[in-house]
Short mmCIF file of C-alpha atoms in Angstrom, two decimals:
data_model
loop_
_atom_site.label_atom_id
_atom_site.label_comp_id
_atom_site.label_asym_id
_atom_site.label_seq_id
_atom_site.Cartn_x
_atom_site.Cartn_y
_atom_site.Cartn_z
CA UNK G 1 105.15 148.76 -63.83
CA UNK G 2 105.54 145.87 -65.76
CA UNK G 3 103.56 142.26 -64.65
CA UNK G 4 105.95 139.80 -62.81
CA UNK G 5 105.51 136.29 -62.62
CA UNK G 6 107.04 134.25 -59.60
CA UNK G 7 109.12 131.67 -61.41
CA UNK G 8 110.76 129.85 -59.05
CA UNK G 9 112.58 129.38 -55.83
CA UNK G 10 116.37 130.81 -55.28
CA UNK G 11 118.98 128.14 -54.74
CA UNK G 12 122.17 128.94 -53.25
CA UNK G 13 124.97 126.57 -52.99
CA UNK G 14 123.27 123.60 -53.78
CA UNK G 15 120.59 124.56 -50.85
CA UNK G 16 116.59 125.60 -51.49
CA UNK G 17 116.14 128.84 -50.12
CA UNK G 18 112.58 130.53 -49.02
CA UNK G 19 113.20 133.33 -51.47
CA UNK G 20 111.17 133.89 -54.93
CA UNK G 21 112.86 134.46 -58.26
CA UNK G 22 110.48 136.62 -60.58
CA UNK G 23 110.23 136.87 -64.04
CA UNK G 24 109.49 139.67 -65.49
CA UNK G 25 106.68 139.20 -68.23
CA UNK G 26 107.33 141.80 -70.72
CA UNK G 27 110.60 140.16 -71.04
CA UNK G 28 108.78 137.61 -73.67
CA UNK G 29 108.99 140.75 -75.91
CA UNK G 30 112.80 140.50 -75.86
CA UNK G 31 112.44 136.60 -77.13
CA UNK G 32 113.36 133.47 -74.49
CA UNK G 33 114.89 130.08 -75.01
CA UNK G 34 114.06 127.61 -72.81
CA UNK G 35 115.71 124.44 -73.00
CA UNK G 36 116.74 121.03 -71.54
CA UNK G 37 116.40 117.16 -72.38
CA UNK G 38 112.87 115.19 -72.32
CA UNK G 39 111.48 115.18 -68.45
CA UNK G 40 113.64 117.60 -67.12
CA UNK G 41 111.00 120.55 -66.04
CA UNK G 42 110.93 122.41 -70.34
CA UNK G 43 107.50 122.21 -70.31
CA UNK G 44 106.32 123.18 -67.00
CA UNK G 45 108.50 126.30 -67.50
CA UNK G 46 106.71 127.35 -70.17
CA UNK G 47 103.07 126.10 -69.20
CA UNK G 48 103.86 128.80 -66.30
CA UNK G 49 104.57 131.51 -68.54
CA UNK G 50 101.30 130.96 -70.62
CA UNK G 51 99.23 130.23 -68.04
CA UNK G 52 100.31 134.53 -66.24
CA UNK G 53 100.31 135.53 -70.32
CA UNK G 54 98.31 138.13 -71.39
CA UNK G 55 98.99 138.15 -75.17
CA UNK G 56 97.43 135.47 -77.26
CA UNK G 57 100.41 133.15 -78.70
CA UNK G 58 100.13 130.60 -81.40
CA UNK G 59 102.51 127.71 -80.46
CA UNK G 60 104.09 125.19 -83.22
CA UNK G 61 104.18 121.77 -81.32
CA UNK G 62 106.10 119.40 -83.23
CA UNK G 63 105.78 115.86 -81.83
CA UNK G 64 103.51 116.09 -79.15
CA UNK G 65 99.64 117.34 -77.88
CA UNK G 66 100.63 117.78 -74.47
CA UNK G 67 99.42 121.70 -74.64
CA UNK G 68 95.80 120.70 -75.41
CA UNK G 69 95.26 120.78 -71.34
CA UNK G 70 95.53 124.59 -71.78
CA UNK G 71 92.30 124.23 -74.06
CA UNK G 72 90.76 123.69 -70.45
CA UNK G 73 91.67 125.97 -68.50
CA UNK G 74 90.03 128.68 -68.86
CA UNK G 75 91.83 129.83 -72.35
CA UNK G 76 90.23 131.07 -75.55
CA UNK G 77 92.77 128.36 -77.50
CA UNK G 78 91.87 126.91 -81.43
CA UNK G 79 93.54 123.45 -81.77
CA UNK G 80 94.34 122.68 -85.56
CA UNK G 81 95.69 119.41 -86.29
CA UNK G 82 98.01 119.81 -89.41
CA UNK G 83 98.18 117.08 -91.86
CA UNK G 84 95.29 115.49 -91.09
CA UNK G 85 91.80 116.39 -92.20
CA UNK G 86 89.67 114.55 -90.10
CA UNK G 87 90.43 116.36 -86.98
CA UNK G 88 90.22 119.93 -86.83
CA UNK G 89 92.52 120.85 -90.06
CA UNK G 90 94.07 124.05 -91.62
CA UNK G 91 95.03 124.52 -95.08
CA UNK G 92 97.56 127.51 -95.99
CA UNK G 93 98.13 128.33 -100.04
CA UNK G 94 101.98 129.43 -100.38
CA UNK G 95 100.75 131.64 -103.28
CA UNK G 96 99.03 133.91 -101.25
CA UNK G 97 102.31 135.36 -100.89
CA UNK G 98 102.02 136.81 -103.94
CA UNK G 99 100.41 140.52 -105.02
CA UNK G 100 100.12 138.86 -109.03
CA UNK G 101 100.94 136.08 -110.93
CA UNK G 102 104.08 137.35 -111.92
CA UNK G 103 104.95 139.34 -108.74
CA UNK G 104 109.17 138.47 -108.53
CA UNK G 105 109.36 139.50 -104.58
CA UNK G 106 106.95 136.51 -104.22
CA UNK G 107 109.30 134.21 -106.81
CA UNK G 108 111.97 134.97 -104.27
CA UNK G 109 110.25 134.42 -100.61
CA UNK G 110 108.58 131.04 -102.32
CA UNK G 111 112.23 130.45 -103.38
CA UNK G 112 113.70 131.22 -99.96
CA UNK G 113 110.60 129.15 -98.40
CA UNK G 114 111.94 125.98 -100.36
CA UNK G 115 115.52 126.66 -99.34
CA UNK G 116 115.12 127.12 -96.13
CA UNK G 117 112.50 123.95 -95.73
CA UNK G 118 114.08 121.48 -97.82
CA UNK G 119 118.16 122.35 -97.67
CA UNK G 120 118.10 122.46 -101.58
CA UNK G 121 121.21 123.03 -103.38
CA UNK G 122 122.54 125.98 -105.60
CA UNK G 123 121.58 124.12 -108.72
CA UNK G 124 117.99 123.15 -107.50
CA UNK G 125 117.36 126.81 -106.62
CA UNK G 126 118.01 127.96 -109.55
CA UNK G 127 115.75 125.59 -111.49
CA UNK G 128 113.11 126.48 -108.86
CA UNK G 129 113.15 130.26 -109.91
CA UNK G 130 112.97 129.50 -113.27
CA UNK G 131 110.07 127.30 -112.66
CA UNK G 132 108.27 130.07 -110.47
CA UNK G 133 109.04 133.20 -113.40
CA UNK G 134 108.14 130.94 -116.64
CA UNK G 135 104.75 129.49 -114.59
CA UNK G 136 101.18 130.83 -116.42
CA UNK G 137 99.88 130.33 -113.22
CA UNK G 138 100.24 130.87 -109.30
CA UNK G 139 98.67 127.57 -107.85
CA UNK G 140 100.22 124.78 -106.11
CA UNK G 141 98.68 122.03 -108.17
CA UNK G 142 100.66 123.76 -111.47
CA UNK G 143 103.39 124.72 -109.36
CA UNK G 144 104.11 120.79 -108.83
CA UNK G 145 103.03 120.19 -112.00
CA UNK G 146 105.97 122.45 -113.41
CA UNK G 147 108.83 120.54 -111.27
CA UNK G 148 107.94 117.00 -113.01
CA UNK G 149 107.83 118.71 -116.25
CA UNK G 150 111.55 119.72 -114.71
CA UNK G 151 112.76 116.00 -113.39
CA UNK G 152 111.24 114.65 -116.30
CA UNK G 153 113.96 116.84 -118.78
CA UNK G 154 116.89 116.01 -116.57
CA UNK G 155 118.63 113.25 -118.21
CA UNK G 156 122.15 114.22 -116.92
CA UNK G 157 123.67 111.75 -114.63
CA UNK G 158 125.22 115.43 -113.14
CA UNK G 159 121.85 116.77 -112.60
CA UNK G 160 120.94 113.31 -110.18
CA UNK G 161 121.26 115.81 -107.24
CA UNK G 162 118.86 118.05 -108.66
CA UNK G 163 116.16 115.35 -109.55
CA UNK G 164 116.33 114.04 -105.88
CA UNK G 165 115.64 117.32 -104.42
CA UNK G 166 112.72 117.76 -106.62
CA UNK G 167 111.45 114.89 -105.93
CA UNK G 168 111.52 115.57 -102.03
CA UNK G 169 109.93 118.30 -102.87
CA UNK G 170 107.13 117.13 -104.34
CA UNK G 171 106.58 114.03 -102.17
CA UNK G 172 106.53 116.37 -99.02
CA UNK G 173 103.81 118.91 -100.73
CA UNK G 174 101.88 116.79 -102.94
CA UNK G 175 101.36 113.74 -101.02
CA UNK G 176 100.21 115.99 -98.31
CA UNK G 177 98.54 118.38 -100.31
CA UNK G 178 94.58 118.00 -99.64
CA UNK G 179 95.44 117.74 -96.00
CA UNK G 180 97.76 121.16 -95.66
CA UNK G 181 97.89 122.89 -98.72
CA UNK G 182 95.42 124.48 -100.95
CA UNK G 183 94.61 127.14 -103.44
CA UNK G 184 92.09 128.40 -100.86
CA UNK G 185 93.51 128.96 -97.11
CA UNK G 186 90.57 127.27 -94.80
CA UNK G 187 91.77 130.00 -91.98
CA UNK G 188 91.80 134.11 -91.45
CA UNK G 189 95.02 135.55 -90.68
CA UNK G 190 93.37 138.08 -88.33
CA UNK G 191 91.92 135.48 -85.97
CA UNK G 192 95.23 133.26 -85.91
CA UNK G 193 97.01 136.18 -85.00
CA UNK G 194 94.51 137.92 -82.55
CA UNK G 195 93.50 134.67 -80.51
CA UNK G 196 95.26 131.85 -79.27
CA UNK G 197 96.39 128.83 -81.46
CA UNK G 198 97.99 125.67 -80.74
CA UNK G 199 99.25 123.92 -84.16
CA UNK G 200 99.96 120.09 -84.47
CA UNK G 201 103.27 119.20 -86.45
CA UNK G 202 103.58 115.73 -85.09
CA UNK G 203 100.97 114.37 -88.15
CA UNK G 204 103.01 116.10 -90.82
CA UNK G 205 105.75 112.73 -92.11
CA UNK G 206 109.21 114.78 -91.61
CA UNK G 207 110.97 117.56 -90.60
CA UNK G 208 110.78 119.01 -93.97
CA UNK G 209 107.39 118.96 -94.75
CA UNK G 210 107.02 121.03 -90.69
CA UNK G 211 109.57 123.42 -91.77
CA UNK G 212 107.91 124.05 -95.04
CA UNK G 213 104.11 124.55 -93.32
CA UNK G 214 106.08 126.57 -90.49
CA UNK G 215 108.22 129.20 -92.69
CA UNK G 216 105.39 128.96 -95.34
CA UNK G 217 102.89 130.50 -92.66
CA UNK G 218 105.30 132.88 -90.73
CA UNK G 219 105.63 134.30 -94.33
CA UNK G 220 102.19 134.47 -95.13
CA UNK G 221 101.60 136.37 -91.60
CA UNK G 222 104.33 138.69 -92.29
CA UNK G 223 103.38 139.81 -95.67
CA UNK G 224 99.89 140.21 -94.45
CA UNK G 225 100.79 142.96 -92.54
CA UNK G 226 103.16 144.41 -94.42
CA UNK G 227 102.03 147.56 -96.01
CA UNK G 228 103.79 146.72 -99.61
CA UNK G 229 103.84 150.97 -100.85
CA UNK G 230 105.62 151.77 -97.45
CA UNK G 231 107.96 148.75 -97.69
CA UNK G 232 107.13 148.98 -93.99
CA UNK G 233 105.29 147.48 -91.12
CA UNK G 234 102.66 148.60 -88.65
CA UNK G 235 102.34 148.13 -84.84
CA UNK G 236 100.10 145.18 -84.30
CA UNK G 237 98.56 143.75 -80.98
CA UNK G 238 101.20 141.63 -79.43
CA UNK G 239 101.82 137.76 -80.10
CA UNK G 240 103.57 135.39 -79.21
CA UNK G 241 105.28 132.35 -81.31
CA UNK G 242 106.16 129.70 -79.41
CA UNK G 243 108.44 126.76 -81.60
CA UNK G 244 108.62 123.36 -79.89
CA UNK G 245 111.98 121.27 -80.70
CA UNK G 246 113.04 124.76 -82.07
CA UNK G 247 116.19 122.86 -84.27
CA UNK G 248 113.82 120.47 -85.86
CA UNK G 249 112.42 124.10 -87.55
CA UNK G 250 115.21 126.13 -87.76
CA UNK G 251 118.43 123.90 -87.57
CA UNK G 252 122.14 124.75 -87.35
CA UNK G 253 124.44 125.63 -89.90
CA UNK G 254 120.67 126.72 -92.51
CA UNK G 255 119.55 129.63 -90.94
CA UNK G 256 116.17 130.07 -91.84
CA UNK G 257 116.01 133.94 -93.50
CA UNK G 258 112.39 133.96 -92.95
CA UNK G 259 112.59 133.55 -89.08
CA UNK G 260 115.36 135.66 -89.21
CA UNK G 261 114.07 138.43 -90.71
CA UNK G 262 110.96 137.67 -88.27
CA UNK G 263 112.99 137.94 -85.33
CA UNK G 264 114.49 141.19 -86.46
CA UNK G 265 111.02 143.00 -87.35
CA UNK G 266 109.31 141.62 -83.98
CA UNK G 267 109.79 144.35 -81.63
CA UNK G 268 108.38 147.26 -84.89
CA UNK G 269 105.21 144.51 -85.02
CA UNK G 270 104.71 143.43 -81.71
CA UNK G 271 105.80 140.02 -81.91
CA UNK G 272 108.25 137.83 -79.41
CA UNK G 273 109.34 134.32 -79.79
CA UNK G 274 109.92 131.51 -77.30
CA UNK G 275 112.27 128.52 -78.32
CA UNK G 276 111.85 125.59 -76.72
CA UNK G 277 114.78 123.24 -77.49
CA UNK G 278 116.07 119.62 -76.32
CA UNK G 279 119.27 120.24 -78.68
CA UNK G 280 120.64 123.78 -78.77
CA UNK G 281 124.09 122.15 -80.12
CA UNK G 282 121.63 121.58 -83.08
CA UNK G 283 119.64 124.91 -83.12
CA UNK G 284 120.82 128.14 -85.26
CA UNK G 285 123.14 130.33 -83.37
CA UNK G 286 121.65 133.24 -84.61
CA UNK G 287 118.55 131.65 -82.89
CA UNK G 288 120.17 131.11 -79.57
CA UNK G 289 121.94 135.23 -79.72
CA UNK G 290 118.30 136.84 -80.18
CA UNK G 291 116.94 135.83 -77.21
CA UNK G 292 117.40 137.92 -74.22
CA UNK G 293 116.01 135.59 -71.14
CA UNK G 294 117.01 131.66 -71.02
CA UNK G 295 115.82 128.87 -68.98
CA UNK G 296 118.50 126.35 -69.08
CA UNK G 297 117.81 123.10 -67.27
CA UNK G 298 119.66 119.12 -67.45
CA UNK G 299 121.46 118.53 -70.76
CA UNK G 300 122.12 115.39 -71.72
CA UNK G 301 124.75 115.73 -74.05
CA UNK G 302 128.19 117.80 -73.21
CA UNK G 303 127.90 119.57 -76.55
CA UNK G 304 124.44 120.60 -75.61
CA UNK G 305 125.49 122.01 -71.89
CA UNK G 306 128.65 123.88 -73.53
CA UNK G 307 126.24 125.79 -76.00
CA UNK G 308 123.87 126.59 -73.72
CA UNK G 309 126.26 127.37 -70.80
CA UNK G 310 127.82 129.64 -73.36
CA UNK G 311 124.56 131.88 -73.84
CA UNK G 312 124.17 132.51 -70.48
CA UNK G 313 127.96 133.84 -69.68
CA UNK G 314 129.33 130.41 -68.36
CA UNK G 315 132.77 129.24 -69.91
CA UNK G 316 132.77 125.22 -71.12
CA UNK G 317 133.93 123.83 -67.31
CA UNK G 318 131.37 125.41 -65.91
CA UNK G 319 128.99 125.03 -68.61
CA UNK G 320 129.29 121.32 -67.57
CA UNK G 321 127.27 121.62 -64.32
CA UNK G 322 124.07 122.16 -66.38
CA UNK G 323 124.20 118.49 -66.72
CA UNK G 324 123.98 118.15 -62.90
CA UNK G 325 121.07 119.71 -62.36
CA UNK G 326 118.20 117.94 -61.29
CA UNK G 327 114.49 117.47 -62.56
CA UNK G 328 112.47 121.08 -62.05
CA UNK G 329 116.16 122.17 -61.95
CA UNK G 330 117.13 125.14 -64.25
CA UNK G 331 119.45 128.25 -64.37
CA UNK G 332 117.63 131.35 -65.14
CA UNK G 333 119.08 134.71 -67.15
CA UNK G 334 117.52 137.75 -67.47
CA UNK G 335 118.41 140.70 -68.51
CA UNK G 336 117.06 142.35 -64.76
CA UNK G 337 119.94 140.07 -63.32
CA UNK G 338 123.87 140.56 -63.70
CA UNK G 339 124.36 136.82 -63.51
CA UNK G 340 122.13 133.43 -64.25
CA UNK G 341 120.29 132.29 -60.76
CA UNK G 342 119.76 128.49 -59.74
CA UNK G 343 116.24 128.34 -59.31
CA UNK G 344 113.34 125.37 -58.62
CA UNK G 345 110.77 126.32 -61.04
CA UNK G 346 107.25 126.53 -59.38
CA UNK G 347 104.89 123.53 -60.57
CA UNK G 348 102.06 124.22 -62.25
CA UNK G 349 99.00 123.80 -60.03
CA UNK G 350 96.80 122.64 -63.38
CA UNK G 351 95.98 119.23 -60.74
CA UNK G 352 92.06 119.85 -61.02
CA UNK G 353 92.01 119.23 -64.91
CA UNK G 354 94.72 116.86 -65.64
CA UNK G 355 92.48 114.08 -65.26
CA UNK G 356 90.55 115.76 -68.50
CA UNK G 357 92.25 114.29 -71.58
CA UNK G 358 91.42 116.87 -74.83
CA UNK G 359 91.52 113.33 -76.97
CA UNK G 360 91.22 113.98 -80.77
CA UNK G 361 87.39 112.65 -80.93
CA UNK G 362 86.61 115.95 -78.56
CA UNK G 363 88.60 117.55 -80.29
CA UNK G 364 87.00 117.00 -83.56
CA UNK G 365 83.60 117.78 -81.95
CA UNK G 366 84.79 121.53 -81.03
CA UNK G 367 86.34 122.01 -84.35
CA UNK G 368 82.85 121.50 -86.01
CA UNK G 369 83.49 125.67 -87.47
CA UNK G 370 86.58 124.51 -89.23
CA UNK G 371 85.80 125.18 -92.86
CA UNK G 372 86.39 121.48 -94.82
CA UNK G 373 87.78 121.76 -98.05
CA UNK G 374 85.27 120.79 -100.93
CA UNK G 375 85.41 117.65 -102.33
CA UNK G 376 86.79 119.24 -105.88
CA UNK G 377 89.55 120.04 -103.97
CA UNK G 378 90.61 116.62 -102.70
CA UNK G 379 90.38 115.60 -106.24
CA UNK G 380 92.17 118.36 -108.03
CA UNK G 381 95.25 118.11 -105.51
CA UNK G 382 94.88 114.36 -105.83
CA UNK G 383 96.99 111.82 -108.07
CA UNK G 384 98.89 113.14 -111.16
CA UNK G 385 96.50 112.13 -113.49
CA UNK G 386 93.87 114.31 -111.55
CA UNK G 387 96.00 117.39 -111.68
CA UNK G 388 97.01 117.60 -115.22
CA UNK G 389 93.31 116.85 -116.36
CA UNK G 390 92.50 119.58 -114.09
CA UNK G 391 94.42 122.06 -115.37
CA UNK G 392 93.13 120.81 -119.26
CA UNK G 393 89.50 121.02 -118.58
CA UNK G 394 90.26 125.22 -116.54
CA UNK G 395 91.39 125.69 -120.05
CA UNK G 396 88.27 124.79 -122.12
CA UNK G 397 85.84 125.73 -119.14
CA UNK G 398 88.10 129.64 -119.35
CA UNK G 399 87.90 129.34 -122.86
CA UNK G 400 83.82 129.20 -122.43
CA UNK G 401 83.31 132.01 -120.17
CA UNK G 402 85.69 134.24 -122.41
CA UNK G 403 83.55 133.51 -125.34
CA UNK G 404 81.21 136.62 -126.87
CA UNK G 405 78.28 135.41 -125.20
CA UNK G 406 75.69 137.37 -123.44
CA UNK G 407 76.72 138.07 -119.83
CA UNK G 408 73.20 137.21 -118.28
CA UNK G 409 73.26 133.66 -119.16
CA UNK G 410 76.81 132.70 -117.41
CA UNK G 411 74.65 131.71 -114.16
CA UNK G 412 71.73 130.35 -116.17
CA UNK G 413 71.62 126.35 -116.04
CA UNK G 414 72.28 125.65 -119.70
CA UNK G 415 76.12 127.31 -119.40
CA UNK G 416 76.87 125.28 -116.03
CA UNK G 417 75.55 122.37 -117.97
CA UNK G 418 77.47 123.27 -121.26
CA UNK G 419 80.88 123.43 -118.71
CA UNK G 420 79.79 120.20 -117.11
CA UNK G 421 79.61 118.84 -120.27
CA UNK G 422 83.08 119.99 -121.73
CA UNK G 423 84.67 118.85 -118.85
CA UNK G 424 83.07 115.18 -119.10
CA UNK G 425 84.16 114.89 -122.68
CA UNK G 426 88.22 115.86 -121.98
CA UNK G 427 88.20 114.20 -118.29
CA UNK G 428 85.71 111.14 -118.19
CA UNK G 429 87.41 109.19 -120.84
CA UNK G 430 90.73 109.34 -119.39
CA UNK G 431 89.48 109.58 -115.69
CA UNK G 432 87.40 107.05 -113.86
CA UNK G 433 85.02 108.79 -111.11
CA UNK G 434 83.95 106.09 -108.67
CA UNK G 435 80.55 108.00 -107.92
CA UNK G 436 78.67 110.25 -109.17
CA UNK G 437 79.57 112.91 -106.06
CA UNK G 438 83.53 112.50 -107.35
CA UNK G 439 82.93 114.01 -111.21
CA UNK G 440 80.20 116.66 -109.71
CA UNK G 441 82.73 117.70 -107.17
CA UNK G 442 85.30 118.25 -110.01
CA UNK G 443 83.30 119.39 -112.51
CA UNK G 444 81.72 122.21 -109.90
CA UNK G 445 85.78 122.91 -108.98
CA UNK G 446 86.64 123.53 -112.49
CA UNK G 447 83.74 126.02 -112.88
CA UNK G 448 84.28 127.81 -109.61
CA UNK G 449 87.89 128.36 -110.48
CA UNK G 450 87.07 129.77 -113.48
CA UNK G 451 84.15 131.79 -112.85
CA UNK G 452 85.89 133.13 -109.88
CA UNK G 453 88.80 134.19 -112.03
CA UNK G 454 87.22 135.31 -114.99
CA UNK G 455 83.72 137.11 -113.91
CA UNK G 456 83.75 137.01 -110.22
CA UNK G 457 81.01 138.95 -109.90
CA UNK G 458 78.40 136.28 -110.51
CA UNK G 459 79.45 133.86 -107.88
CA UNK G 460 77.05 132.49 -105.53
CA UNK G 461 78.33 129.63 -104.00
CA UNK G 462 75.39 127.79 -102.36
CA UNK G 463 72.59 128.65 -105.35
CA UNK G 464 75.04 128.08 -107.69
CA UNK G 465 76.45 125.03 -106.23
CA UNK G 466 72.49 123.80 -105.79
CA UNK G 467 71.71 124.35 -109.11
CA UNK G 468 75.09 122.44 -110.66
CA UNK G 469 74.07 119.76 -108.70
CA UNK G 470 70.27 119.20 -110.23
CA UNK G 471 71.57 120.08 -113.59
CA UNK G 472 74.01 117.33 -113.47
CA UNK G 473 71.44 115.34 -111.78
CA UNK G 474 68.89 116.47 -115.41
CA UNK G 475 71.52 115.70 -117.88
CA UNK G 476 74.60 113.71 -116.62
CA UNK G 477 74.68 109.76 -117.63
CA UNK G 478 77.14 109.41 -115.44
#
């Protein structure tokens, strides 16, 4: 028998009644919308449902950290704040995606990523994929360096719509890049998806640059587990996804293929959604039809209480008393009912910790095991010049380590300094470091990259990075 979770108390024509409404849990595997405006009971609905859940969830909050109270009670939950470092960060790489460097399934969910995040035109998409199949390589920084190299050819007043959507593009990845994106993911998939996660939009500047992170990482989950040769998926442990101002993600009239096609594979994976939503007038319909159970409470907006009345079997004049409804106020369908319930959710009884604020300083304190991206990264994925002289000094540094000499002295001192060195004559005169930490972090990037790519087999990170640093510290005038 399945666990059931007393939601609230019955109403019956317009009257509280003594009699408890349950909800039964393993409905969350059939997907559940729960929506209404701002103070109108959304959020205590769901805090009761995670606070009886059994499955670990990872829950996309958008403009708010009102779920870090949950980090308190009692819950196994990671915090991350996206977008900004300083906190308790995470850093996906959309090329992970990818099997190999020219692998055209990943062309085409990269593709689909940008569609769906940045509501790009025909024209744009198609510049896009041929940007993604003619790149030499499968890293964000040349990825972005590719689409200037695009903008900067378009000279056609025709192609203006193209150029701006570029160059949304690239403001919402590259300005944001050392605090989000990477070539190296600073998380595991297995523990994001096998322990709870709360993740922190509300840093990240626009809706775009959320739905890019969001679809970006729902993809990067998905073809994690899928097993490529079977073109199939296997049963995982269950999770939950919980989206927060679901239309800000997934919005009406762009329906988002990658959630989609989430939605659709959840019940072969083990994997539900909940959608919370202040506008389902806003939200995709296709959204709104695959979720079984709803939680509908006060609408501000009649367009709002007509779509939502319309999910749960009520036709537009009825639809209209959703507006009535009062504070803790919601009607409730489930699929273990023939017709939506007036109910009084329960409050949450989480009085004994509210006083206990998870501020960002604690929260930074916990998140002392978040890896930190190396300082060659922040410079790398920093200003244009950066990138491009990147890029030119992997070239000599690959050049170097493909060379006929003896494999024994790659990790002796005199080849790191020889790399060092090749990289201070292309960067240094074009580049000014403002300390000496800044060209050792680059230099030691460039080298890592390389080494890493070319003869992997002789990486050591700390020794190696150890002795970099004295030999630069021997031989660098810098």
């Amino acid at each position: 028998m399945s666990p059931a979770l007393p939601i609230g108390t019955l109403i019956e024509e317009n009257n509280l009644t003594e009699k408890q409404v349950y909800f039964d849990l393993e409905q969350i595997n059939k997907n559940l919308l729960i929506t209404g405006a701002d103070s109108t009971g959304k959020s205590n609905t769901l805090k009761n449902l995670l606070a009886k859940l059994r499955s670990p969830f990872i829950l996309f909050s958008t403009n708010s950290n009102e779920y870090r109270q949950f980090k308190v009670t009692g819950k196994s939950i990671k915090i991350y704040t996206v977008g900004d470092k300083e906190i308790a960060p995470i850093w996906i790489n959309p090329f992970e995606i990818y099997d190999n460097d020219s692998d055209p399934a990943g062309h085409s969910m990269l593709t689909s990523i940008l569609q769906n995040s940045f509501e790009l035109s025909d024209l744009t998409i198609t510049a896009l994929e041929d940007c993604l199949c003619n790149s030499k390589s499968s890293n964000i920084n040349q990825f972005i360096y590719d689409i200037n190299q695009i903008k900067t050819s378009i000279s056609n007043k025709f192609d203006s719509v193209v150029f701006s959507e570029l160059s949304k593009i690239i403001y919402n990845i590259q300005y944001y890049l050392p605090e989000t994106f990477s070539d190296k993911s600073a998380f595991n998939i297995t523990d994001l998806t096998t322990k709870s996660s709360i993740l922190e939009l509300s840093r990240l500047p626009n809706n775009y640059s959320k739905r890019f992170f969001t679809n970006t990482l729902l993809t990067l989950i998905i073809s994690k587990l899928k097993i490529s040769t079977a073109n199939s998926f296997r049963k995982t442990e269950p999770l939950v996804f919980i989206f927060e101002d679901a239309h800000e993600l997934f919005p009406k009239g762009r329906t988002s293929s990658i959630i989609s096609y989430f939605i659709q594979q959840a019940d072969r994976v083990g994997y539900s959604f909940i959608f919370l939503d202040t506008r389902p007038e806003l939200l995709d319909d296709s959204i709104i039809c695959a979720t079984n159970s709803k939680f509908i409470h006060c609408l501000n907006s009649r367009e709002g209480a007509i779509v939502a009345g319309a999910s749960i079997g009520f036709n537009s004049i009825d639809s209209l008393s959703i507006n009535l409804l009062k504070t803790g106020e919601a009607y409730f369908k489930s699929p273990n009912f023939s017709s939506p319930l007036k109910i009084a959710v329960n409050k949450l009884g989480l009085t004994n910790i509210v006083s206990y604020k998870v501020t960002d300083e604690s929260l930074k304190r916990s998140a002392g095991n978040v890896p930190q991206p190396p300082q060659w990264l922040k410079l790398a994925f920093a200003p244009k010049t950066f990138s491009i002289h990147y890029q030119e000094a992997k070239k000599y540094a690959i050049k170097l380590l493909q060379s006929d000499k003896d494999l024994s002295i790659i990790i002796e001192l005199d080849c790191l300094a020889a790399i060092s060195f090749i990289c201070k004559a292309v960067i240094t005169s074009k580049i000014n470091f403002k300390t000496k930490d800044d060209y050792v972090g680059f230099t030691f990037g460039v080298f890592v990259e390389c080494l890493d790519s070319v003869r992997p087999q002789y990486i050591s990170d700390a020794k190696v990075q150890s002795d970099w640093q004295k030999q630069i510290d021997r031989l660098s005038g810098i």
